[in-house]
Amino acid sequence: MNFDFSDDQKQLRDQARKFLAEKCSPKAVRVVLDGKAPYDSELWKGLAEMGFLGVAIPEEFGGAGAGHLELCVIAEEMGRANAPVPFSSTVYLAAEALLIAGSDAQKKKWLPAIASGEAIGTLALFEGKGNPSPKSIKLAAAGGVLNGVKKPVADGAIANFAVVAARTGSSGRDSDISLFLVDLNAGGVEIKNLTNLDPTRGQAEITFKDCKAEPLGAAGEGWSILTQVLDRAAVLCAFEQIGGADRALEMGRDYALDRIAFGRQIGSFQAVKHMLADMYVAATLARSNSYYGAWALSTNAAELPEAAAAARISATQAFQHCAKNNIQVHGGMGFTWEFDCHMYYRRANAMALGLGSLSYWEDQLIDRMRKKNAA
Amino acid sequence: MNFDDTPQEAEFRSLARAWIAANAPKQYEDELRKSSLGRTQLKNADILEVAKAWQKKKADAGWACLHWPKDYGGRGSSPIERVIWQQEEGVFGKLSQLFIIGHGMCGPTMMAFAREEHKRKYLPPVASGEKVWCQLFSEPAGGSDVAGLRTRAEKNGDDWVINGQKIWTSGAHYSDYGILLTRTDPTVPKHKGLTMFFLDMKSPGVEVRPIKQASGASDFNEVYFTNVRIPDHQRLGEVNDGWNVSLTTLMNERMSIGAGVATGFPELFDYCSSLMLNDGPAIEDRAVRAKLANWAVKASGLKYTSMRAISALSKGERPGPENSIGKLVAGSMIQDVATYALDLQGAAGVVSGPEDAEVAGRFQAMLLRAPGTRVEGGTDEIMRNIIAERVLGLPGDIRVDKDVPFNKIPTKGR
Ligand SMILES: Cc1cc2nc3c(=O)[nH]c(=O)nc-3n(C[C@H](O)[C@H](O)[C@H](O)COP(=O)(O)OP(=O)(O)OC[C@H]3O[C@@H](n4cnc5c(N)ncnc54)[C@H](O)[C@@H]3O)c2cc1C
């Protein structure tokens, strides 16, 4: 047994951390936060040059072919740096959907473009409020064209292509759903930007009107592919979340050491110490659950669905817990736009929703545990 | 990152499995499986006798105290082998709980500070369960603030003469030996005047009085010392250096990782899987699922945190204060889990007798034992202080008694 990343993987993490510290300072994040750019395109290019966008994409499709453990350590650093780039939508959602279900031609077209930073991709799944479920999908596919509205779509306004979940049947079963690939620059697509909790990662409404689309994966397989994509993305997002949680904890700790009140460092007050200790506990439990998820993802283990749900829940809770208490430790300063605390608070709460809310993953976890126990 | 056994680990596992299958006291398996925190008892047998017999059998075959050196009755195993053993031993491991203080704390302290001839004499019978040890640290005036203890040790010829009182001493009523922290100089600040010894609990002048606990059970005791003589060669560490010696004990307490602290979650999950509520099975209820999911990720988080710690140990890294989180998280979790399991039972939850209560009253037993878990071995608050100070590097608490001679420190709050 060895329940840790390898030295090479840790080296990759250090490399990513160093790169992001240089190229993705809080000041750089603020350019996007303040609405001066939809995302950091320079950083995106840099990430491509470093080979980070294609780290888990096989070499034959233009990637580094390293694997998912390597992607996990990079994801952690993306979260720590709060990177304002469409990393999760492109790399975890679109690329993973292609890897799972794409034809050879589709992979050849899009995966090298993702790895090189030329193409931004996304998953168009949600149609208003509610959690992922086949029933929630109304957008219709018929005769090779799509009609309907998706919202919110992460990074929809800057994406070049989308994997779209559409209804192709009316049996009332999961097999009513199929996936399609849509080139968003082609006709029949209308995109509207939506204001959202975390402007460093945009959200859009996309209207499809007789929009041409090609199937991704077999007809009727959409829901089963989506479940796999969401599980994988849950693990990868969990790493972003623990990166963010750790950074928020670190910020809180540093401030507690610097700030003086009543003649003492505020970090010497137990109420503050204990709050930080609890943040550490939450972050540590989430990290451990995420490592298990990483193992399951990288080995494609039968445990993946359960491990993914556990990582998702615990990382979501940890990031939210650390981000909100980081503001509390900072007092009034923490509630200013000028301090960086709110960037993590925004990201934590946006990420908590992006793959379906906690209640969805709670349901998934319990269902999966039950299945395992029954087996 | 992988969970597979290496070939050596697999070989070790199959050896352990075969030996356990052939030797474990199977007649108690079912009862042990159903027992939970606060209720590890056997109906028709004395659990201490059964535990001692199992431990002795393990020791004779070389399966006792896996992490100890062979010379002292152990097996010299790697941390991973210890985990494999625990996995294979399963519910029979519950029998070793009675030896945990000797195996986890007293033994390692002896190894670090006792003379070689004492180690060879005293340690093997600890490993084999023939001799049980207790830890005599806490006093009425010194629990979290252990260094506030008042039991005196005064030099008299080649002996030390002990007078004073300890409290909450687990297992003292069936212990053969104990490690004892005393005050040898009250005129210096409190941490500087302590000295550690080990002693025979049958020594004249030692009186053990069981205390009835809040749970109704009696696992811990008051221990009184009246002119008890301890020879100087039973001193552990230097005179007045007892604080450092006790830190070794407390560090080892944290190192007793891998055993897996009870969280109550598996029990709750099982219960909810079979329990019927008015609207159907409990596990299909939205509110129940949310609760279960929250606890599930805590339980798995603890499990994988301890696996990460074991991986680090096996690479030669020292276990750090981050291991304090196990008891901190599990302690309040088991309390909350038990409270919730009773809430699901409605008014019937109030019945606690094993014959009449739901699932043999295991959640009622947990509920009544849980407050102790949050106190023993360092309270939740002390655990948080340790994490904040030693892991996160925050300032220590302000100590008004730090530079004050011990005999000048006030003794009453008001
Ligand atoms: C089941 C059980 C078994 C035990 N077994 C043993 C044993 O075998 N051997 C042994 O030596 N002892 C044993 N103990 C004693 C145990 O170690 C002490 O009870 C424990 O350390 C707490 O000390 P105390 O009881 O004096 O509480 P106190 O220290 O008086 O604490 C009272 C309250 O004040 C809080 N508090 C105290 N100091 C601080 C601080 N600095 N910051 C914040 N809050 C603080 C505590 O968290 C607690 O809430 C056992 C206790 C129990 C419950």
Short mmCIF file of N, CA and C in Angstrom, two decimals, chain A residues 1-7 9-10 69 249 252-253 256-257 264-265 267-270 272-278 280-281 283-289 291-292 294-296 298-299 309-311 313-314 317 358-367 369-370 373, chain B residues 1-6 9 80 83 265 269-270 273 281 283-284 286 288-294 296-308 310-311 314-315 317 322 325 328-329 380-385 387-389 391-398:
data_model
loop_
_atom_site.label_atom_id
_atom_site.label_comp_id
_atom_site.label_asym_id
_atom_site.label_seq_id
_atom_site.Cartn_x
_atom_site.Cartn_y
_atom_site.Cartn_z
N MET A 1 0.83 -1.20 0.00
CA MET A 1 0.00 0.00 0.00
C MET A 1 0.86 1.25 0.00
N ASN A 2 0.49 2.21 -0.79
CA ASN A 2 1.14 3.51 -0.72
C ASN A 2 0.09 4.57 -1.04
N PHE A 3 -0.38 5.25 -0.01
CA PHE A 3 -1.50 6.16 -0.20
C PHE A 3 -0.99 7.60 -0.25
N ASP A 4 -0.26 7.89 -1.30
CA ASP A 4 0.30 9.23 -1.45
C ASP A 4 0.67 9.42 -2.92
N PHE A 5 0.86 10.67 -3.31
CA PHE A 5 1.35 10.93 -4.65
C PHE A 5 2.83 10.59 -4.71
N SER A 6 3.31 10.25 -5.91
CA SER A 6 4.72 9.90 -6.08
C SER A 6 5.58 11.16 -6.05
N ASP A 7 6.87 10.97 -5.94
CA ASP A 7 7.77 12.12 -5.94
C ASP A 7 7.66 12.92 -7.24
N GLN A 9 5.03 13.18 -9.10
CA GLN A 9 3.76 13.93 -9.08
C GLN A 9 3.88 15.14 -8.16
N LYS A 10 4.59 14.97 -7.05
CA LYS A 10 4.77 16.12 -6.15
C LYS A 10 5.64 17.19 -6.80
N LEU A 69 -3.80 11.17 -12.08
CA LEU A 69 -3.18 11.62 -10.82
C LEU A 69 -2.44 12.93 -11.05
N LEU A 249 -7.36 28.83 4.32
CA LEU A 249 -6.87 28.57 5.66
C LEU A 249 -5.54 29.28 5.91
N GLY A 252 -6.05 32.97 6.40
CA GLY A 252 -6.60 33.23 7.73
C GLY A 252 -5.51 33.11 8.79
N ARG A 253 -4.71 32.07 8.68
CA ARG A 253 -3.62 31.85 9.63
C ARG A 253 -2.65 33.05 9.60
N ALA A 256 -4.10 36.06 11.20
CA ALA A 256 -4.20 35.90 12.66
C ALA A 256 -2.85 36.14 13.34
N LEU A 257 -1.79 35.92 12.61
CA LEU A 257 -0.46 36.18 13.17
C LEU A 257 -0.09 37.66 13.10
N ARG A 264 -2.71 41.91 21.71
CA ARG A 264 -2.20 40.57 21.39
C ARG A 264 -2.44 40.24 19.92
N GLN A 265 -1.66 39.28 19.41
CA GLN A 265 -1.99 38.73 18.09
C GLN A 265 -3.37 38.09 18.21
N GLY A 267 -4.45 35.70 16.73
CA GLY A 267 -4.25 34.24 16.69
C GLY A 267 -3.95 33.65 18.05
N SER A 268 -3.79 34.48 19.07
CA SER A 268 -3.57 33.94 20.41
C SER A 268 -4.90 33.79 21.16
N PHE A 269 -5.99 34.29 20.57
CA PHE A 269 -7.31 34.09 21.19
C PHE A 269 -7.83 32.71 20.79
N GLN A 270 -8.30 31.97 21.79
CA GLN A 270 -8.74 30.60 21.47
C GLN A 270 -9.89 30.55 20.50
N VAL A 272 -10.34 32.24 17.99
CA VAL A 272 -9.76 32.32 16.65
C VAL A 272 -8.94 31.07 16.34
N LYS A 273 -8.15 30.64 17.32
CA LYS A 273 -7.34 29.43 17.13
C LYS A 273 -8.22 28.23 16.80
N HIS A 274 -9.30 28.11 17.56
CA HIS A 274 -10.15 26.94 17.37
C HIS A 274 -10.89 26.99 16.03
N MET A 275 -11.23 28.20 15.61
CA MET A 275 -11.87 28.34 14.29
C MET A 275 -10.89 27.87 13.21
N LEU A 276 -9.63 28.28 13.35
CA LEU A 276 -8.63 27.87 12.36
C LEU A 276 -8.35 26.37 12.46
N ALA A 277 -8.36 25.83 13.68
CA ALA A 277 -8.15 24.38 13.84
C ALA A 277 -9.27 23.62 13.14
N ASP A 278 -10.49 24.09 13.27
CA ASP A 278 -11.62 23.42 12.61
C ASP A 278 -11.52 23.53 11.09
N TYR A 280 -8.71 23.57 9.52
CA TYR A 280 -7.69 22.57 9.19
C TYR A 280 -8.30 21.16 9.17
N VAL A 281 -9.14 20.88 10.13
CA VAL A 281 -9.76 19.55 10.20
C VAL A 281 -10.60 19.30 8.95
N ALA A 283 -10.38 20.71 6.03
CA ALA A 283 -9.54 20.61 4.83
C ALA A 283 -8.81 19.27 4.79
N THR A 284 -8.40 18.77 5.95
CA THR A 284 -7.67 17.50 5.99
C THR A 284 -8.58 16.32 5.63
N LEU A 285 -9.78 16.31 6.18
CA LEU A 285 -10.71 15.22 5.85
C LEU A 285 -11.02 15.23 4.35
N ALA A 286 -11.21 16.44 3.81
CA ALA A 286 -11.52 16.55 2.39
C ALA A 286 -10.33 16.08 1.54
N ARG A 287 -9.14 16.43 1.97
CA ARG A 287 -7.96 16.01 1.22
C ARG A 287 -7.89 14.48 1.18
N SER A 288 -8.13 13.86 2.32
CA SER A 288 -8.01 12.40 2.37
C SER A 288 -9.08 11.74 1.50
N ASN A 289 -10.30 12.25 1.57
CA ASN A 289 -11.35 11.71 0.70
C ASN A 289 -10.99 11.92 -0.78
N TYR A 291 -7.99 12.11 -2.08
CA TYR A 291 -6.92 11.19 -2.48
C TYR A 291 -7.53 9.83 -2.86
N TYR A 292 -8.50 9.43 -2.07
CA TYR A 292 -9.15 8.15 -2.39
C TYR A 292 -9.85 8.26 -3.75
N ALA A 294 -8.96 10.18 -6.14
CA ALA A 294 -7.90 10.22 -7.17
C ALA A 294 -7.44 8.81 -7.51
N TRP A 295 -7.29 8.01 -6.46
CA TRP A 295 -6.89 6.62 -6.71
C TRP A 295 -7.96 5.92 -7.55
N ALA A 296 -9.21 6.09 -7.18
CA ALA A 296 -10.29 5.41 -7.91
C ALA A 296 -10.37 5.90 -9.35
N SER A 298 -7.90 7.23 -11.17
CA SER A 298 -6.73 6.87 -11.97
C SER A 298 -6.70 5.39 -12.30
N THR A 299 -7.37 4.57 -11.50
CA THR A 299 -7.35 3.14 -11.78
C THR A 299 -8.68 2.68 -12.36
N ALA A 309 -18.40 10.72 -5.09
CA ALA A 309 -19.44 11.44 -4.34
C ALA A 309 -18.90 11.87 -2.97
N ALA A 310 -18.13 10.99 -2.33
CA ALA A 310 -17.58 11.35 -1.02
C ALA A 310 -16.59 12.51 -1.15
N ALA A 311 -15.73 12.45 -2.16
CA ALA A 311 -14.76 13.54 -2.36
C ALA A 311 -15.51 14.84 -2.64
N ILE A 313 -18.59 15.80 -1.78
CA ILE A 313 -19.29 16.36 -0.62
C ILE A 313 -18.28 16.95 0.35
N SER A 314 -17.24 16.20 0.62
CA SER A 314 -16.36 16.67 1.67
C SER A 314 -15.53 17.85 1.21
N GLN A 317 -17.84 20.99 1.21
CA GLN A 317 -18.03 21.51 2.58
C GLN A 317 -16.77 22.19 3.10
N LEU A 358 -25.12 19.97 -3.25
CA LEU A 358 -24.81 18.94 -2.25
C LEU A 358 -25.89 17.88 -2.16
N SER A 359 -27.15 18.31 -2.21
CA SER A 359 -28.22 17.32 -2.02
C SER A 359 -28.17 16.26 -3.12
N TYR A 360 -27.80 16.66 -4.33
CA TYR A 360 -27.67 15.68 -5.41
C TYR A 360 -26.59 14.65 -5.05
N TRP A 361 -25.44 15.15 -4.58
CA TRP A 361 -24.32 14.23 -4.31
C TRP A 361 -24.57 13.40 -3.05
N GLU A 362 -25.32 13.97 -2.11
CA GLU A 362 -25.70 13.18 -0.94
C GLU A 362 -26.54 11.98 -1.37
N ASP A 363 -27.48 12.25 -2.24
CA ASP A 363 -28.33 11.17 -2.77
C ASP A 363 -27.49 10.12 -3.48
N GLN A 364 -26.58 10.61 -4.32
CA GLN A 364 -25.73 9.68 -5.07
C GLN A 364 -24.92 8.82 -4.11
N LEU A 365 -24.33 9.47 -3.10
CA LEU A 365 -23.47 8.72 -2.18
C LEU A 365 -24.25 7.61 -1.48
N ILE A 366 -25.41 7.97 -0.97
CA ILE A 366 -26.16 6.97 -0.21
C ILE A 366 -26.64 5.83 -1.14
N ASP A 367 -27.09 6.19 -2.34
CA ASP A 367 -27.50 5.14 -3.28
C ASP A 367 -26.35 4.18 -3.56
N MET A 369 -23.62 3.65 -1.76
CA MET A 369 -23.23 2.85 -0.60
C MET A 369 -24.21 1.70 -0.38
N ARG A 370 -25.46 1.98 -0.63
CA ARG A 370 -26.48 0.94 -0.47
C ARG A 370 -26.24 -0.19 -1.45
N ASN A 373 -23.36 -2.26 -0.30
CA ASN A 373 -23.72 -3.10 0.85
C ASN A 373 -24.61 -4.27 0.45
N MET B 1 0.11 5.90 -6.29
CA MET B 1 -0.92 5.71 -5.28
C MET B 1 -1.60 4.37 -5.51
N ASN B 2 -1.47 3.46 -4.57
CA ASN B 2 -2.24 2.23 -4.74
C ASN B 2 -2.51 1.54 -3.41
N PHE B 3 -3.52 0.69 -3.44
CA PHE B 3 -3.96 0.02 -2.22
C PHE B 3 -3.64 -1.47 -2.25
N ASP B 4 -3.00 -1.91 -3.30
CA ASP B 4 -2.74 -3.34 -3.40
C ASP B 4 -1.61 -3.72 -2.45
N ASP B 5 -1.69 -4.94 -1.94
CA ASP B 5 -0.57 -5.46 -1.15
C ASP B 5 0.63 -5.68 -2.07
N THR B 6 1.81 -5.39 -1.58
CA THR B 6 3.01 -5.85 -2.28
C THR B 6 3.07 -7.37 -2.06
N GLU B 9 3.59 -8.08 1.52
CA GLU B 9 2.41 -7.76 2.31
C GLU B 9 1.34 -8.83 2.14
N ILE B 80 2.66 -0.90 8.10
CA ILE B 80 1.66 -1.46 7.18
C ILE B 80 1.25 -2.85 7.63
N VAL B 83 -1.27 -2.63 10.24
CA VAL B 83 -2.61 -2.35 9.73
C VAL B 83 -3.24 -3.61 9.14
N PHE B 265 -20.56 5.38 12.71
CA PHE B 265 -21.22 5.47 11.41
C PHE B 265 -21.67 4.13 10.83
N PHE B 269 -25.49 3.44 9.70
CA PHE B 269 -25.86 3.12 8.31
C PHE B 269 -26.65 1.82 8.27
N ASP B 270 -26.15 0.81 8.99
CA ASP B 270 -26.87 -0.47 9.06
C ASP B 270 -28.28 -0.27 9.61
N SER B 273 -30.61 1.31 7.25
CA SER B 273 -30.94 0.45 6.12
C SER B 273 -32.12 -0.47 6.45
N PRO B 281 -38.76 3.02 4.34
CA PRO B 281 -37.44 2.78 4.92
C PRO B 281 -36.72 4.10 5.24
N ILE B 283 -33.72 4.89 5.14
CA ILE B 283 -32.66 5.27 4.22
C ILE B 283 -33.19 5.91 2.94
N GLU B 284 -34.49 5.85 2.74
CA GLU B 284 -35.04 6.54 1.56
C GLU B 284 -35.58 7.92 1.90
N ARG B 286 -35.31 11.74 2.66
CA ARG B 286 -34.38 12.79 2.25
C ARG B 286 -33.54 13.33 3.42
N VAL B 288 -32.88 11.92 6.30
CA VAL B 288 -31.98 10.88 6.83
C VAL B 288 -30.76 10.75 5.93
N ARG B 289 -31.00 10.78 4.61
CA ARG B 289 -29.89 10.63 3.67
C ARG B 289 -28.89 11.77 3.82
N ALA B 290 -29.39 12.97 4.02
CA ALA B 290 -28.48 14.11 4.15
C ALA B 290 -27.58 13.92 5.36
N LYS B 291 -28.18 13.51 6.46
CA LYS B 291 -27.40 13.27 7.68
C LYS B 291 -26.36 12.17 7.44
N LEU B 292 -26.83 11.07 6.87
CA LEU B 292 -25.93 9.94 6.64
C LEU B 292 -24.76 10.34 5.76
N ALA B 293 -25.06 11.09 4.70
CA ALA B 293 -24.00 11.46 3.77
C ALA B 293 -22.95 12.32 4.47
N ASN B 294 -23.42 13.23 5.31
CA ASN B 294 -22.46 14.08 6.03
C ASN B 294 -21.55 13.28 6.93
N ALA B 296 -20.98 10.05 6.59
CA ALA B 296 -20.20 9.10 5.77
C ALA B 296 -18.87 9.72 5.35
N VAL B 297 -18.91 10.99 4.93
CA VAL B 297 -17.67 11.57 4.44
C VAL B 297 -16.72 11.92 5.59
N LYS B 298 -17.25 12.10 6.78
CA LYS B 298 -16.36 12.28 7.93
C LYS B 298 -15.68 10.97 8.25
N ALA B 299 -16.48 9.90 8.27
CA ALA B 299 -15.91 8.59 8.60
C ALA B 299 -14.86 8.18 7.57
N SER B 300 -15.19 8.38 6.28
CA SER B 300 -14.20 7.97 5.27
C SER B 300 -13.00 8.93 5.31
N GLY B 301 -13.25 10.19 5.58
CA GLY B 301 -12.13 11.14 5.69
C GLY B 301 -11.16 10.73 6.78
N LEU B 302 -11.69 10.27 7.91
CA LEU B 302 -10.82 9.81 9.00
C LEU B 302 -10.05 8.57 8.58
N LYS B 303 -10.77 7.66 7.92
CA LYS B 303 -10.12 6.41 7.51
C LYS B 303 -8.94 6.70 6.57
N TYR B 304 -9.17 7.56 5.59
CA TYR B 304 -8.10 7.81 4.62
C TYR B 304 -7.03 8.74 5.19
N THR B 305 -7.39 9.55 6.17
CA THR B 305 -6.36 10.36 6.84
C THR B 305 -5.40 9.43 7.57
N SER B 306 -5.96 8.40 8.20
CA SER B 306 -5.06 7.51 8.92
C SER B 306 -4.24 6.68 7.93
N MET B 307 -4.79 6.36 6.77
CA MET B 307 -3.97 5.66 5.77
C MET B 307 -2.85 6.54 5.24
N ARG B 308 -3.12 7.82 5.11
CA ARG B 308 -2.05 8.72 4.68
C ARG B 308 -0.96 8.77 5.73
N ILE B 310 -0.20 6.42 7.82
CA ILE B 310 0.55 5.16 7.80
C ILE B 310 1.53 5.13 6.63
N SER B 311 1.10 5.64 5.49
CA SER B 311 2.02 5.71 4.34
C SER B 311 3.23 6.56 4.68
N SER B 314 5.49 4.67 7.04
CA SER B 314 6.26 3.60 6.41
C SER B 314 7.38 4.15 5.55
N LYS B 315 7.32 5.45 5.25
CA LYS B 315 8.44 6.06 4.53
C LYS B 315 9.44 6.67 5.50
N GLU B 317 8.72 8.85 7.93
CA GLU B 317 8.37 10.15 8.52
C GLU B 317 7.78 9.94 9.90
N GLU B 322 -0.69 16.34 13.66
CA GLU B 322 -1.89 16.30 12.82
C GLU B 322 -2.74 15.07 13.11
N ILE B 325 -6.43 14.81 14.98
CA ILE B 325 -7.78 15.04 14.48
C ILE B 325 -8.68 13.81 14.63
N LEU B 328 -10.59 13.95 17.90
CA LEU B 328 -11.39 15.18 17.90
C LEU B 328 -12.65 15.01 17.04
N VAL B 329 -12.47 14.48 15.86
CA VAL B 329 -13.62 14.34 14.95
C VAL B 329 -14.53 13.19 15.40
N ASP B 380 -11.50 18.00 23.63
CA ASP B 380 -11.63 18.60 22.30
C ASP B 380 -10.88 19.93 22.24
N GLU B 381 -11.01 20.71 23.31
CA GLU B 381 -10.40 22.04 23.32
C GLU B 381 -8.87 21.93 23.30
N ILE B 382 -8.35 20.98 24.05
CA ILE B 382 -6.90 20.78 24.06
C ILE B 382 -6.42 20.29 22.69
N MET B 383 -7.21 19.42 22.06
CA MET B 383 -6.86 18.93 20.72
C MET B 383 -6.81 20.10 19.72
N ARG B 384 -7.79 20.99 19.85
CA ARG B 384 -7.79 22.15 18.94
C ARG B 384 -6.60 23.06 19.22
N ASN B 385 -6.25 23.21 20.48
CA ASN B 385 -5.06 24.00 20.79
C ASN B 385 -3.82 23.38 20.15
N ILE B 387 -3.63 21.45 17.50
CA ILE B 387 -3.64 21.66 16.05
C ILE B 387 -3.26 23.11 15.73
N ALA B 388 -3.88 24.05 16.45
CA ALA B 388 -3.64 25.45 16.16
C ALA B 388 -2.18 25.83 16.41
N GLU B 389 -1.63 25.34 17.50
CA GLU B 389 -0.27 25.76 17.85
C GLU B 389 0.80 24.96 17.13
N VAL B 391 0.44 22.57 14.55
CA VAL B 391 0.34 22.36 13.10
C VAL B 391 0.31 23.71 12.38
N LEU B 392 -0.52 24.62 12.87
CA LEU B 392 -0.69 25.89 12.16
C LEU B 392 0.27 26.97 12.64
N GLY B 393 0.97 26.74 13.74
CA GLY B 393 1.98 27.69 14.19
C GLY B 393 1.41 28.95 14.84
N LEU B 394 0.22 28.85 15.42
CA LEU B 394 -0.35 30.02 16.11
C LEU B 394 0.25 30.13 17.51
N PRO B 395 0.16 31.33 18.10
CA PRO B 395 0.81 31.53 19.40
C PRO B 395 0.21 30.63 20.48
N GLY B 396 1.04 30.26 21.46
CA GLY B 396 0.56 29.49 22.60
C GLY B 396 -0.38 30.33 23.44
N ASP B 397 -1.20 29.65 24.24
CA ASP B 397 -2.06 30.40 25.15
C ASP B 397 -1.20 31.21 26.11
N ILE B 398 -1.77 32.30 26.56
CA ILE B 398 -1.06 33.09 27.56
C ILE B 398 -1.08 32.33 28.89
#
